[in-house]
Amino acid sequence: MKRMLWIGCLSYFLIGLAHVVVGSLLPVLLEHYGRSYTDGGSLIFAQFSGFLAGVLLSPWLARNFGKRRSLVFALLLLCAAEVLYSLLPPWGWLYAVGAGAGFGFGMVETLIGTIIISGITQGTGAAMSRLEVFFGIGALAMPAIASQLIALGWWRLAFPIISMFAAVTVIAWLRGSFGTLDAVLDEQEHRDNSTNSFKSPTEKAFKGSPIGNWKLLALFIVFFFIYVGTEMSLANFLPSMFIERLGLTQAEAALSVTCFWLAMAFGRLFTGYIADRYGYGVFVALSSLASTILLCVFPMVKGTTVTFVLIALLGLGMSGIFSIALVFASKMMPGTEESTTSLLIGAGGVGGALLPLWLGNSMDRGGAVSSAWLLAGFACILCLLGCILYTLYMRKKRLQTASS
């Protein structure tokens, strides 16, 4: 089990690198091709579209080909896409390459999450938090690597670095032996008997429950949409907000994102253990409440030092929400780990693409303060959903106690 977890951490480190490499290299990439930022946005959207397809198709591929084979396919696809990026093909081809890369790391993220949630029954929160720590390390490391390579004039080597990690990860999954879990990793449905193998993720997820999975899963989908959208909005627009509100230079304002992600990575070292001890529902509800309070205070704070402290506290408050909420959903709807993980990560991906567009429009129209209040509004919705989900969890627990 420890071996599987460490290989999972390597996989999450890889997708952390892959998620941000295009954004890290975008200015120099656009300069090389003579393209505008609109074209760059289209490239990032193509990668997101591939990511969403990979997330949503991963349960079907895993059921029909096995989790290990599906993982290896996704990693090889990611490896090939990054090699093609490094060859700098014609610009039009990059859209297909970006979609292929997104499909690969979208599948990897979903499948690893499913394997860990379903395979580790004790300390699931701690295991998922450890994965998220390594994802954060990868997302922090790639901009630093890219900046050094750009300074040296070797920026295109950032792509083969990801290909190298992908190849190492493929070998680790192929050669890794996980005892009784090997059968789970290699299990696949019999296609000749599988009238259900083509069921959508939502059909697989909705089996009867005392609460009603349609209502429950819909709430979780909206929760992930709002949470990831809020997190990505912060990551993209914090520097602009700091420049406008505090009068900082671009270099100083960029430290706000670094501060946020460092606090997120540090918090993830402990969130899993806290959630395992006190309960996933309690953790999600209280973390959502803490994040809401901090985001409501954010528009009213003006001092530079105080604002940086607030952002660090916000990173700590939000650090475990994504991974623990995934575990919480799987515990609330047991037996649907593959489909719920896919749908919730997909919902988060859509939120991460759409809400920053809304916030960017707000920055253009109303400036930093109104945009900060918009973020506070997102957080209030998140807090309300977290409290509702916790209430439903307590209701389910009472029903189970009464029936036993």
mmCIF file of C-alpha atoms in Angstrom:
data_model
loop_
_atom_site.group_PDB
_atom_site.id
_atom_site.type_symbol
_atom_site.label_atom_id
_atom_site.label_comp_id
_atom_site.label_asym_id
_atom_site.label_seq_id
_atom_site.Cartn_x
_atom_site.Cartn_y
_atom_site.Cartn_z
ATOM 1 C CA MET A 1 0.000 0.000 0.000
ATOM 2 C CA LYS A 2 2.831 2.410 0.814
ATOM 3 C CA ARG A 3 4.422 1.632 -2.547
ATOM 4 C CA MET A 4 1.173 2.443 -4.362
ATOM 5 C CA LEU A 5 0.820 5.700 -2.430
ATOM 6 C CA TRP A 6 4.353 6.829 -3.282
ATOM 7 C CA ILE A 7 3.887 5.996 -6.977
ATOM 8 C CA GLY A 8 0.606 7.926 -6.777
ATOM 9 C CA CYS A 9 2.523 10.882 -5.307
ATOM 10 C CA LEU A 10 5.001 10.720 -8.207
ATOM 11 C CA SER A 11 2.037 10.722 -10.617
ATOM 12 C CA TYR A 12 0.492 13.771 -8.931
ATOM 13 C CA PHE A 13 3.842 15.582 -8.979
ATOM 14 C CA LEU A 14 3.934 14.896 -12.732
ATOM 15 C CA ILE A 15 0.461 16.289 -13.366
ATOM 16 C CA GLY A 16 1.296 19.322 -11.210
ATOM 17 C CA LEU A 17 4.160 20.018 -13.626
ATOM 18 C CA ALA A 18 1.981 19.356 -16.672
ATOM 19 C CA HIS A 19 -0.913 21.536 -15.513
ATOM 20 C CA VAL A 20 1.157 24.747 -15.445
ATOM 21 C CA VAL A 21 3.915 24.263 -18.046
ATOM 22 C CA VAL A 22 2.051 25.962 -20.915
ATOM 23 C CA GLY A 23 1.075 28.903 -18.714
ATOM 24 C CA SER A 24 4.656 29.230 -17.445
ATOM 25 C CA LEU A 25 6.037 29.339 -20.994
ATOM 26 C CA LEU A 26 3.135 31.168 -22.643
ATOM 27 C CA PRO A 27 4.809 34.595 -23.164
ATOM 28 C CA VAL A 28 7.899 33.127 -24.828
ATOM 29 C CA LEU A 29 5.810 30.574 -26.739
ATOM 30 C CA LEU A 30 3.598 33.326 -28.175
ATOM 31 C CA GLU A 31 6.654 35.410 -29.045
ATOM 32 C CA HIS A 32 8.201 32.446 -30.884
ATOM 33 C CA TYR A 33 5.063 31.912 -32.992
ATOM 34 C CA GLY A 34 4.165 35.610 -33.308
ATOM 35 C CA ARG A 35 0.738 35.030 -31.775
ATOM 36 C CA SER A 36 -1.535 37.080 -29.519
ATOM 37 C CA TYR A 37 -2.765 36.362 -26.004
ATOM 38 C CA THR A 38 -6.139 35.473 -27.527
ATOM 39 C CA ASP A 39 -4.417 32.621 -29.360
ATOM 40 C CA GLY A 40 -2.730 31.648 -26.103
ATOM 41 C CA GLY A 41 -6.114 31.548 -24.389
ATOM 42 C CA SER A 42 -7.394 29.273 -27.157
ATOM 43 C CA LEU A 43 -4.451 26.919 -26.599
ATOM 44 C CA ILE A 44 -5.138 26.759 -22.856
ATOM 45 C CA PHE A 45 -8.830 26.137 -23.566
ATOM 46 C CA ALA A 46 -7.908 23.271 -25.938
ATOM 47 C CA GLN A 47 -5.848 21.751 -23.125
ATOM 48 C CA PHE A 48 -8.762 22.206 -20.714
ATOM 49 C CA SER A 49 -11.152 20.552 -23.204
ATOM 50 C CA GLY A 50 -8.845 17.542 -23.397
ATOM 51 C CA PHE A 51 -8.582 17.498 -19.607
ATOM 52 C CA LEU A 52 -12.373 17.425 -19.232
ATOM 53 C CA ALA A 53 -12.710 14.631 -21.812
ATOM 54 C CA GLY A 54 -10.019 12.599 -20.026
ATOM 55 C CA VAL A 55 -11.714 13.073 -16.654
ATOM 56 C CA LEU A 56 -15.162 12.057 -17.906
ATOM 57 C CA LEU A 57 -14.007 9.099 -20.034
ATOM 58 C CA SER A 58 -11.651 7.615 -17.443
ATOM 59 C CA PRO A 59 -14.344 5.519 -15.646
ATOM 60 C CA TRP A 60 -15.423 3.877 -18.921
ATOM 61 C CA LEU A 61 -11.834 3.191 -19.976
ATOM 62 C CA ALA A 62 -10.970 1.809 -16.530
ATOM 63 C CA ARG A 63 -13.956 -0.530 -16.542
ATOM 64 C CA ASN A 64 -13.239 -1.868 -20.023
ATOM 65 C CA PHE A 65 -9.424 -1.985 -20.040
ATOM 66 C CA GLY A 66 -8.467 -1.990 -16.361
ATOM 67 C CA LYS A 67 -7.088 0.853 -14.255
ATOM 68 C CA ARG A 68 -3.411 -0.013 -14.782
ATOM 69 C CA ARG A 69 -3.690 -0.206 -18.585
ATOM 70 C CA SER A 70 -5.701 3.011 -18.663
ATOM 71 C CA LEU A 71 -3.103 4.759 -16.495
ATOM 72 C CA VAL A 72 -0.247 3.599 -18.699
ATOM 73 C CA PHE A 73 -2.114 4.750 -21.818
ATOM 74 C CA ALA A 74 -2.762 8.193 -20.281
ATOM 75 C CA LEU A 75 0.868 8.577 -19.183
ATOM 76 C CA LEU A 76 2.198 7.554 -22.608
ATOM 77 C CA LEU A 77 -0.186 10.021 -24.259
ATOM 78 C CA LEU A 78 1.056 12.785 -21.943
ATOM 79 C CA CYS A 79 4.673 11.793 -22.626
ATOM 80 C CA ALA A 80 4.141 11.906 -26.410
ATOM 81 C CA ALA A 81 2.285 15.241 -26.245
ATOM 82 C CA GLU A 82 5.098 16.909 -24.292
ATOM 83 C CA VAL A 83 7.684 15.604 -26.792
ATOM 84 C CA LEU A 84 5.585 17.075 -29.626
ATOM 85 C CA TYR A 85 5.384 20.393 -27.773
ATOM 86 C CA SER A 86 9.195 20.495 -27.592
ATOM 87 C CA LEU A 87 9.467 20.011 -31.380
ATOM 88 C CA LEU A 88 7.548 23.310 -31.846
ATOM 89 C CA PRO A 89 5.238 22.122 -34.666
ATOM 90 C CA PRO A 90 3.034 24.566 -36.642
ATOM 91 C CA TRP A 91 0.752 26.575 -34.365
ATOM 92 C CA GLY A 92 -2.461 24.878 -35.515
ATOM 93 C CA TRP A 93 -1.091 21.493 -34.483
ATOM 94 C CA LEU A 94 -0.557 22.733 -30.932
ATOM 95 C CA TYR A 95 -4.300 22.720 -30.289
ATOM 96 C CA ALA A 96 -4.401 18.954 -30.895
ATOM 97 C CA VAL A 97 -1.200 18.458 -28.875
ATOM 98 C CA GLY A 98 -2.642 20.511 -25.995
ATOM 99 C CA ALA A 99 -5.883 18.524 -26.067
ATOM 100 C CA GLY A 100 -3.865 15.281 -25.980
ATOM 101 C CA ALA A 101 -1.789 16.473 -23.024
ATOM 102 C CA GLY A 102 -4.916 17.595 -21.159
ATOM 103 C CA PHE A 103 -6.615 14.263 -21.848
ATOM 104 C CA GLY A 104 -3.587 12.444 -20.453
ATOM 105 C CA PHE A 105 -3.200 14.313 -17.171
ATOM 106 C CA GLY A 106 -6.978 14.532 -16.699
ATOM 107 C CA MET A 107 -7.183 10.738 -16.845
ATOM 108 C CA VAL A 108 -4.192 10.314 -14.539
ATOM 109 C CA GLU A 109 -5.613 12.674 -11.903
ATOM 110 C CA THR A 110 -9.000 10.932 -11.898
ATOM 111 C CA LEU A 111 -7.700 7.357 -11.933
ATOM 112 C CA ILE A 112 -5.138 7.912 -9.175
ATOM 113 C CA GLY A 113 -7.764 9.610 -7.021
ATOM 114 C CA THR A 114 -10.150 6.697 -7.570
ATOM 115 C CA ILE A 115 -7.478 4.082 -6.797
ATOM 116 C CA ILE A 116 -6.418 5.762 -3.552
ATOM 117 C CA ILE A 117 -9.963 6.471 -2.340
ATOM 118 C CA SER A 118 -11.181 2.933 -3.043
ATOM 119 C CA GLY A 119 -7.952 1.122 -2.117
ATOM 120 C CA ILE A 120 -7.047 2.893 1.143
ATOM 121 C CA THR A 121 -9.931 2.520 3.590
ATOM 122 C CA GLN A 122 -8.070 3.722 6.712
ATOM 123 C CA GLY A 123 -6.487 7.170 6.674
ATOM 124 C CA THR A 124 -7.990 8.020 3.270
ATOM 125 C CA GLY A 125 -7.923 11.745 3.978
ATOM 126 C CA ALA A 126 -4.222 11.697 4.871
ATOM 127 C CA ALA A 127 -3.441 9.727 1.695
ATOM 128 C CA MET A 128 -5.347 12.146 -0.556
ATOM 129 C CA SER A 129 -3.752 15.131 1.170
ATOM 130 C CA ARG A 130 -0.304 13.684 0.518
ATOM 131 C CA LEU A 131 -1.160 13.406 -3.191
ATOM 132 C CA GLU A 132 -2.264 17.042 -3.200
ATOM 133 C CA VAL A 133 1.003 18.081 -1.518
ATOM 134 C CA PHE A 134 2.973 16.558 -4.387
ATOM 135 C CA PHE A 135 0.648 18.140 -6.938
ATOM 136 C CA GLY A 136 1.345 21.507 -5.300
ATOM 137 C CA ILE A 137 5.101 20.901 -5.319
ATOM 138 C CA GLY A 138 4.946 20.192 -9.046
ATOM 139 C CA ALA A 139 2.826 23.279 -9.711
ATOM 140 C CA LEU A 140 5.275 25.408 -7.701
ATOM 141 C CA ALA A 141 8.405 23.855 -9.227
ATOM 142 C CA MET A 142 7.554 24.231 -12.923
ATOM 143 C CA PRO A 143 7.398 28.072 -13.011
ATOM 144 C CA ALA A 144 10.791 28.201 -11.263
ATOM 145 C CA ILE A 145 12.269 25.651 -13.697
ATOM 146 C CA ALA A 146 10.740 27.453 -16.668
ATOM 147 C CA SER A 147 12.087 30.843 -15.604
ATOM 148 C CA GLN A 148 15.627 29.456 -15.376
ATOM 149 C CA LEU A 149 15.340 27.730 -18.759
ATOM 150 C CA ILE A 150 13.966 30.917 -20.340
ATOM 151 C CA ALA A 151 16.912 32.891 -18.923
ATOM 152 C CA LEU A 152 19.319 30.357 -20.450
ATOM 153 C CA GLY A 153 17.487 30.318 -23.799
ATOM 154 C CA TRP A 154 16.596 26.605 -23.406
ATOM 155 C CA TRP A 155 12.910 27.059 -22.605
ATOM 156 C CA ARG A 156 11.706 24.279 -24.913
ATOM 157 C CA LEU A 157 13.498 21.746 -22.674
ATOM 158 C CA ALA A 158 10.752 22.212 -20.074
ATOM 159 C CA PHE A 159 8.544 19.877 -22.118
ATOM 160 C CA PRO A 160 11.004 16.929 -22.291
ATOM 161 C CA ILE A 161 11.475 17.203 -18.509
ATOM 162 C CA ILE A 162 7.781 16.333 -18.134
ATOM 163 C CA SER A 163 8.148 13.541 -20.706
ATOM 164 C CA MET A 164 11.016 12.096 -18.669
ATOM 165 C CA PHE A 165 8.930 12.064 -15.482
ATOM 166 C CA ALA A 166 6.028 10.524 -17.418
ATOM 167 C CA ALA A 167 8.279 7.719 -18.701
ATOM 168 C CA VAL A 168 9.584 7.035 -15.186
ATOM 169 C CA THR A 169 6.017 6.923 -13.882
ATOM 170 C CA VAL A 170 4.989 4.466 -16.626
ATOM 171 C CA ILE A 171 7.814 2.131 -15.587
ATOM 172 C CA ALA A 172 6.816 2.450 -11.928
ATOM 173 C CA TRP A 173 3.200 1.463 -12.631
ATOM 174 C CA LEU A 174 4.177 -1.379 -14.972
ATOM 175 C CA ARG A 175 6.780 -2.894 -12.646
ATOM 176 C CA GLY A 176 5.028 -2.120 -9.356
ATOM 177 C CA SER A 177 3.523 -5.032 -7.451
ATOM 178 C CA PHE A 178 0.792 -4.183 -4.937
ATOM 179 C CA GLY A 179 -0.245 -7.584 -3.612
ATOM 180 C CA THR A 180 -3.996 -8.120 -3.518
ATOM 181 C CA LEU A 181 -4.591 -4.717 -5.144
ATOM 182 C CA ASP A 182 -3.003 -5.952 -8.400
ATOM 183 C CA ALA A 183 -6.256 -7.746 -9.180
ATOM 184 C CA VAL A 184 -8.198 -4.500 -8.661
ATOM 185 C CA LEU A 185 -5.813 -2.531 -10.884
ATOM 186 C CA ASP A 186 -6.006 -5.061 -13.719
ATOM 187 C CA GLU A 187 -9.708 -5.904 -13.403
ATOM 188 C CA GLN A 188 -11.902 -5.173 -16.412
ATOM 189 C CA GLU A 189 -15.505 -5.888 -17.278
ATOM 190 C CA HIS A 190 -16.457 -8.620 -19.740
ATOM 191 C CA ARG A 191 -17.502 -6.678 -22.773
ATOM 192 C CA ASP A 192 -19.848 -9.360 -24.116
ATOM 193 C CA ASN A 193 -21.922 -9.218 -20.910
ATOM 194 C CA SER A 194 -21.692 -5.505 -20.474
ATOM 195 C CA THR A 195 -24.844 -3.815 -21.495
ATOM 196 C CA ASN A 196 -23.955 -1.491 -18.611
ATOM 197 C CA SER A 197 -20.380 -0.810 -19.626
ATOM 198 C CA PHE A 198 -21.495 2.118 -21.737
ATOM 199 C CA LYS A 199 -23.524 3.733 -18.990
ATOM 200 C CA SER A 200 -22.587 7.324 -18.304
ATOM 201 C CA PRO A 201 -20.813 8.266 -15.071
ATOM 202 C CA THR A 202 -24.049 9.761 -13.751
ATOM 203 C CA GLU A 203 -25.972 6.523 -14.346
ATOM 204 C CA LYS A 204 -23.299 4.580 -12.482
ATOM 205 C CA ALA A 205 -23.365 7.003 -9.570
ATOM 206 C CA PHE A 206 -27.104 7.080 -8.946
ATOM 207 C CA LYS A 207 -28.082 4.051 -6.965
ATOM 208 C CA GLY A 208 -30.819 4.389 -4.349
ATOM 209 C CA SER A 209 -29.916 5.713 -0.937
ATOM 210 C CA PRO A 210 -31.836 7.076 2.056
ATOM 211 C CA ILE A 211 -30.847 10.608 1.074
ATOM 212 C CA GLY A 212 -31.195 10.275 -2.688
ATOM 213 C CA ASN A 213 -28.028 10.307 -4.736
ATOM 214 C CA TRP A 214 -29.378 12.640 -7.409
ATOM 215 C CA LYS A 215 -29.760 15.453 -4.910
ATOM 216 C CA LEU A 216 -26.544 14.604 -3.082
ATOM 217 C CA LEU A 217 -24.344 14.331 -6.160
ATOM 218 C CA ALA A 218 -25.822 17.524 -7.615
ATOM 219 C CA LEU A 219 -24.851 19.374 -4.430
ATOM 220 C CA PHE A 220 -21.313 17.991 -4.576
ATOM 221 C CA ILE A 221 -21.009 18.946 -8.260
ATOM 222 C CA VAL A 222 -21.975 22.569 -7.519
ATOM 223 C CA PHE A 223 -19.644 22.552 -4.489
ATOM 224 C CA PHE A 224 -16.640 21.485 -6.606
ATOM 225 C CA PHE A 225 -17.589 23.907 -9.394
ATOM 226 C CA ILE A 226 -17.583 26.826 -6.941
ATOM 227 C CA TYR A 227 -14.514 25.725 -4.963
ATOM 228 C CA VAL A 228 -12.132 25.132 -7.892
ATOM 229 C CA GLY A 229 -13.440 28.235 -9.663
ATOM 230 C CA THR A 230 -12.705 30.317 -6.550
ATOM 231 C CA GLU A 231 -9.246 28.782 -6.114
ATOM 232 C CA MET A 232 -8.302 29.367 -9.768
ATOM 233 C CA SER A 233 -9.698 32.902 -9.668
ATOM 234 C CA LEU A 234 -7.456 33.671 -6.692
ATOM 235 C CA ALA A 235 -4.427 32.089 -8.360
ATOM 236 C CA ASN A 236 -4.951 34.097 -11.560
ATOM 237 C CA PHE A 237 -5.977 37.506 -10.219
ATOM 238 C CA LEU A 238 -4.295 37.941 -6.826
ATOM 239 C CA PRO A 239 -1.280 39.808 -8.322
ATOM 240 C CA SER A 240 -3.564 42.194 -10.234
ATOM 241 C CA MET A 241 -5.587 42.858 -7.088
ATOM 242 C CA PHE A 242 -2.433 43.522 -5.054
ATOM 243 C CA ILE A 243 -1.095 45.941 -7.690
ATOM 244 C CA GLU A 244 -4.359 47.907 -7.879
ATOM 245 C CA ARG A 245 -5.187 47.977 -4.158
ATOM 246 C CA LEU A 246 -1.731 48.143 -2.548
ATOM 247 C CA GLY A 247 0.342 49.825 -5.274
ATOM 248 C CA LEU A 248 2.930 47.012 -5.389
ATOM 249 C CA THR A 249 5.261 46.334 -8.296
ATOM 250 C CA GLN A 250 4.613 43.314 -10.543
ATOM 251 C CA ALA A 251 7.437 41.359 -8.913
ATOM 252 C CA GLU A 252 6.166 42.109 -5.405
ATOM 253 C CA ALA A 253 2.570 41.303 -6.336
ATOM 254 C CA ALA A 254 3.620 37.971 -7.872
ATOM 255 C CA LEU A 255 4.728 36.908 -4.379
ATOM 256 C CA SER A 256 1.060 36.861 -3.342
ATOM 257 C CA VAL A 257 0.423 33.742 -5.457
ATOM 258 C CA THR A 258 3.615 32.118 -4.183
ATOM 259 C CA CYS A 259 2.510 32.861 -0.610
ATOM 260 C CA PHE A 260 -0.944 31.386 -1.314
ATOM 261 C CA TRP A 261 0.381 28.152 -2.883
ATOM 262 C CA LEU A 262 3.076 27.669 -0.236
ATOM 263 C CA ALA A 263 0.435 27.952 2.476
ATOM 264 C CA MET A 264 -1.761 25.492 0.540
ATOM 265 C CA ALA A 265 1.103 22.978 0.231
ATOM 266 C CA PHE A 266 2.046 23.351 3.917
ATOM 267 C CA GLY A 267 -1.553 22.967 5.058
ATOM 268 C CA ARG A 268 -1.976 19.761 3.055
ATOM 269 C CA LEU A 269 0.713 18.128 5.191
ATOM 270 C CA PHE A 270 -1.741 18.119 8.103
ATOM 271 C CA THR A 271 -5.289 18.418 6.748
ATOM 272 C CA GLY A 272 -5.685 14.721 5.985
ATOM 273 C CA TYR A 273 -4.763 13.661 9.506
ATOM 274 C CA ILE A 274 -7.120 16.258 10.993
ATOM 275 C CA ALA A 275 -9.996 15.162 8.730
ATOM 276 C CA ASP A 276 -9.396 11.462 9.474
ATOM 277 C CA ARG A 277 -9.549 12.195 13.196
ATOM 278 C CA TYR A 278 -12.500 14.607 13.419
ATOM 279 C CA GLY A 279 -14.583 13.582 10.396
ATOM 280 C CA TYR A 280 -14.672 14.542 6.717
ATOM 281 C CA GLY A 281 -18.025 16.334 6.908
ATOM 282 C CA VAL A 282 -16.947 18.468 9.874
ATOM 283 C CA PHE A 283 -13.677 19.333 8.137
ATOM 284 C CA VAL A 284 -15.344 20.362 4.855
ATOM 285 C CA ALA A 285 -17.962 22.496 6.630
ATOM 286 C CA LEU A 286 -15.473 24.258 8.946
ATOM 287 C CA SER A 287 -12.883 24.811 6.193
ATOM 288 C CA SER A 288 -15.568 26.334 3.962
ATOM 289 C CA LEU A 289 -16.672 28.581 6.839
ATOM 290 C CA ALA A 290 -13.084 29.701 7.578
ATOM 291 C CA SER A 291 -12.440 30.448 3.878
ATOM 292 C CA THR A 292 -15.670 32.448 3.678
ATOM 293 C CA ILE A 293 -14.793 34.587 6.700
ATOM 294 C CA LEU A 294 -11.297 35.309 5.344
ATOM 295 C CA LEU A 295 -12.576 36.187 1.861
ATOM 296 C CA CYS A 296 -15.205 38.496 3.370
ATOM 297 C CA VAL A 297 -12.454 40.278 5.334
ATOM 298 C CA PHE A 298 -10.136 40.488 2.287
ATOM 299 C CA PRO A 299 -11.876 43.470 0.543
ATOM 300 C CA MET A 300 -11.668 45.519 3.758
ATOM 301 C CA VAL A 301 -7.944 44.998 4.484
ATOM 302 C CA LYS A 302 -5.447 47.550 3.116
ATOM 303 C CA GLY A 303 -2.046 47.097 4.753
ATOM 304 C CA THR A 304 0.495 45.072 2.760
ATOM 305 C CA THR A 305 1.736 42.937 5.658
ATOM 306 C CA VAL A 306 -1.765 42.228 6.953
ATOM 307 C CA THR A 307 -2.962 41.314 3.455
ATOM 308 C CA PHE A 308 -0.102 38.854 2.930
ATOM 309 C CA VAL A 309 -0.879 37.269 6.319
ATOM 310 C CA LEU A 310 -4.533 37.028 5.309
ATOM 311 C CA ILE A 311 -3.604 35.304 2.014
ATOM 312 C CA ALA A 312 -1.395 32.817 3.896
ATOM 313 C CA LEU A 313 -4.273 32.047 6.288
ATOM 314 C CA LEU A 314 -6.606 31.675 3.302
ATOM 315 C CA GLY A 315 -4.201 29.179 1.724
ATOM 316 C CA LEU A 316 -4.182 27.190 4.961
ATOM 317 C CA GLY A 317 -7.972 27.355 5.214
ATOM 318 C CA MET A 318 -8.537 26.133 1.657
ATOM 319 C CA SER A 319 -5.681 23.627 1.588
ATOM 320 C CA GLY A 320 -7.651 20.469 2.313
ATOM 321 C CA ILE A 321 -11.064 21.239 0.866
ATOM 322 C CA PHE A 322 -10.604 19.603 -2.557
ATOM 323 C CA SER A 323 -9.076 16.292 -1.485
ATOM 324 C CA ILE A 324 -11.157 15.864 1.691
ATOM 325 C CA ALA A 325 -14.392 16.720 -0.139
ATOM 326 C CA LEU A 326 -13.566 13.982 -2.679
ATOM 327 C CA VAL A 327 -13.135 11.497 0.158
ATOM 328 C CA PHE A 328 -16.298 12.824 1.855
ATOM 329 C CA ALA A 329 -18.310 12.274 -1.355
ATOM 330 C CA SER A 330 -17.016 8.703 -1.689
ATOM 331 C CA LYS A 331 -17.963 7.933 1.921
ATOM 332 C CA MET A 332 -21.430 9.427 1.431
ATOM 333 C CA MET A 333 -22.003 7.384 -1.751
ATOM 334 C CA PRO A 334 -20.087 4.125 -1.239
ATOM 335 C CA GLY A 335 -19.555 1.914 -4.267
ATOM 336 C CA THR A 336 -19.586 4.820 -6.747
ATOM 337 C CA GLU A 337 -15.965 5.977 -6.342
ATOM 338 C CA GLU A 338 -15.083 5.761 -10.055
ATOM 339 C CA SER A 339 -18.047 7.748 -11.339
ATOM 340 C CA THR A 340 -18.267 10.322 -8.541
ATOM 341 C CA THR A 341 -14.526 11.078 -8.612
ATOM 342 C CA SER A 342 -14.697 11.628 -12.373
ATOM 343 C CA LEU A 343 -17.777 13.846 -12.223
ATOM 344 C CA LEU A 344 -16.532 15.949 -9.309
ATOM 345 C CA ILE A 345 -13.064 16.551 -10.770
ATOM 346 C CA GLY A 346 -14.768 17.401 -14.084
ATOM 347 C CA ALA A 347 -17.122 19.855 -12.348
ATOM 348 C CA GLY A 348 -14.109 21.457 -10.678
ATOM 349 C CA GLY A 349 -12.372 21.757 -14.040
ATOM 350 C CA VAL A 350 -15.371 23.534 -15.561
ATOM 351 C CA GLY A 351 -15.543 25.905 -12.589
ATOM 352 C CA GLY A 352 -11.813 26.554 -12.861
ATOM 353 C CA ALA A 353 -12.316 27.581 -16.491
ATOM 354 C CA LEU A 354 -15.517 29.652 -16.198
ATOM 355 C CA LEU A 355 -15.392 31.545 -12.883
ATOM 356 C CA PRO A 356 -12.002 33.192 -13.645
ATOM 357 C CA LEU A 357 -13.598 34.521 -16.867
ATOM 358 C CA TRP A 358 -16.353 36.103 -14.757
ATOM 359 C CA LEU A 359 -13.813 37.527 -12.311
ATOM 360 C CA GLY A 360 -11.681 38.889 -15.160
ATOM 361 C CA ASN A 361 -14.729 40.707 -16.533
ATOM 362 C CA SER A 362 -15.386 42.063 -13.034
ATOM 363 C CA MET A 363 -11.784 43.329 -12.809
ATOM 364 C CA ASP A 364 -12.238 45.213 -16.093
ATOM 365 C CA ARG A 365 -15.587 46.717 -15.112
ATOM 366 C CA GLY A 366 -15.428 47.302 -11.355
ATOM 367 C CA GLY A 367 -11.807 46.940 -10.278
ATOM 368 C CA ALA A 368 -10.174 44.973 -7.496
ATOM 369 C CA VAL A 369 -12.515 45.791 -4.602
ATOM 370 C CA SER A 370 -15.734 44.726 -6.354
ATOM 371 C CA SER A 371 -13.949 41.621 -7.621
ATOM 372 C CA ALA A 372 -12.837 40.771 -4.090
ATOM 373 C CA TRP A 373 -16.483 41.015 -2.977
ATOM 374 C CA LEU A 374 -17.441 38.733 -5.869
ATOM 375 C CA LEU A 375 -14.954 36.166 -4.523
ATOM 376 C CA ALA A 376 -16.559 36.581 -1.087
ATOM 377 C CA GLY A 377 -19.918 35.845 -2.704
ATOM 378 C CA PHE A 378 -18.547 32.639 -4.235
ATOM 379 C CA ALA A 379 -17.227 31.665 -0.810
ATOM 380 C CA CYS A 380 -20.611 32.268 0.848
ATOM 381 C CA ILE A 381 -22.232 29.859 -1.622
ATOM 382 C CA LEU A 382 -19.456 27.369 -0.896
ATOM 383 C CA CYS A 383 -20.021 27.676 2.850
ATOM 384 C CA LEU A 384 -23.784 27.196 2.451
ATOM 385 C CA LEU A 385 -23.231 24.054 0.373
ATOM 386 C CA GLY A 386 -20.688 22.709 2.874
ATOM 387 C CA CYS A 387 -23.175 23.147 5.723
ATOM 388 C CA ILE A 388 -25.973 21.493 3.719
ATOM 389 C CA LEU A 389 -23.743 18.519 2.883
ATOM 390 C CA TYR A 390 -22.764 18.160 6.537
ATOM 391 C CA THR A 391 -26.452 18.281 7.554
ATOM 392 C CA LEU A 392 -27.260 15.539 5.011
ATOM 393 C CA TYR A 393 -24.357 13.486 6.336
ATOM 394 C CA MET A 394 -25.662 13.748 9.903
ATOM 395 C CA ARG A 395 -29.157 12.813 8.704
ATOM 396 C CA LYS A 396 -27.755 9.733 6.938
ATOM 397 C CA LYS A 397 -25.824 8.784 10.055
ATOM 398 C CA ARG A 398 -28.980 9.022 12.201
ATOM 399 C CA LEU A 399 -30.936 6.885 9.721
ATOM 400 C CA GLN A 400 -28.193 4.237 9.741
ATOM 401 C CA THR A 401 -28.115 4.254 13.559
ATOM 402 C CA ALA A 402 -31.890 3.935 13.773
ATOM 403 C CA SER A 403 -31.996 1.019 11.315
ATOM 404 C CA SER A 404 -29.185 -0.949 13.047
#
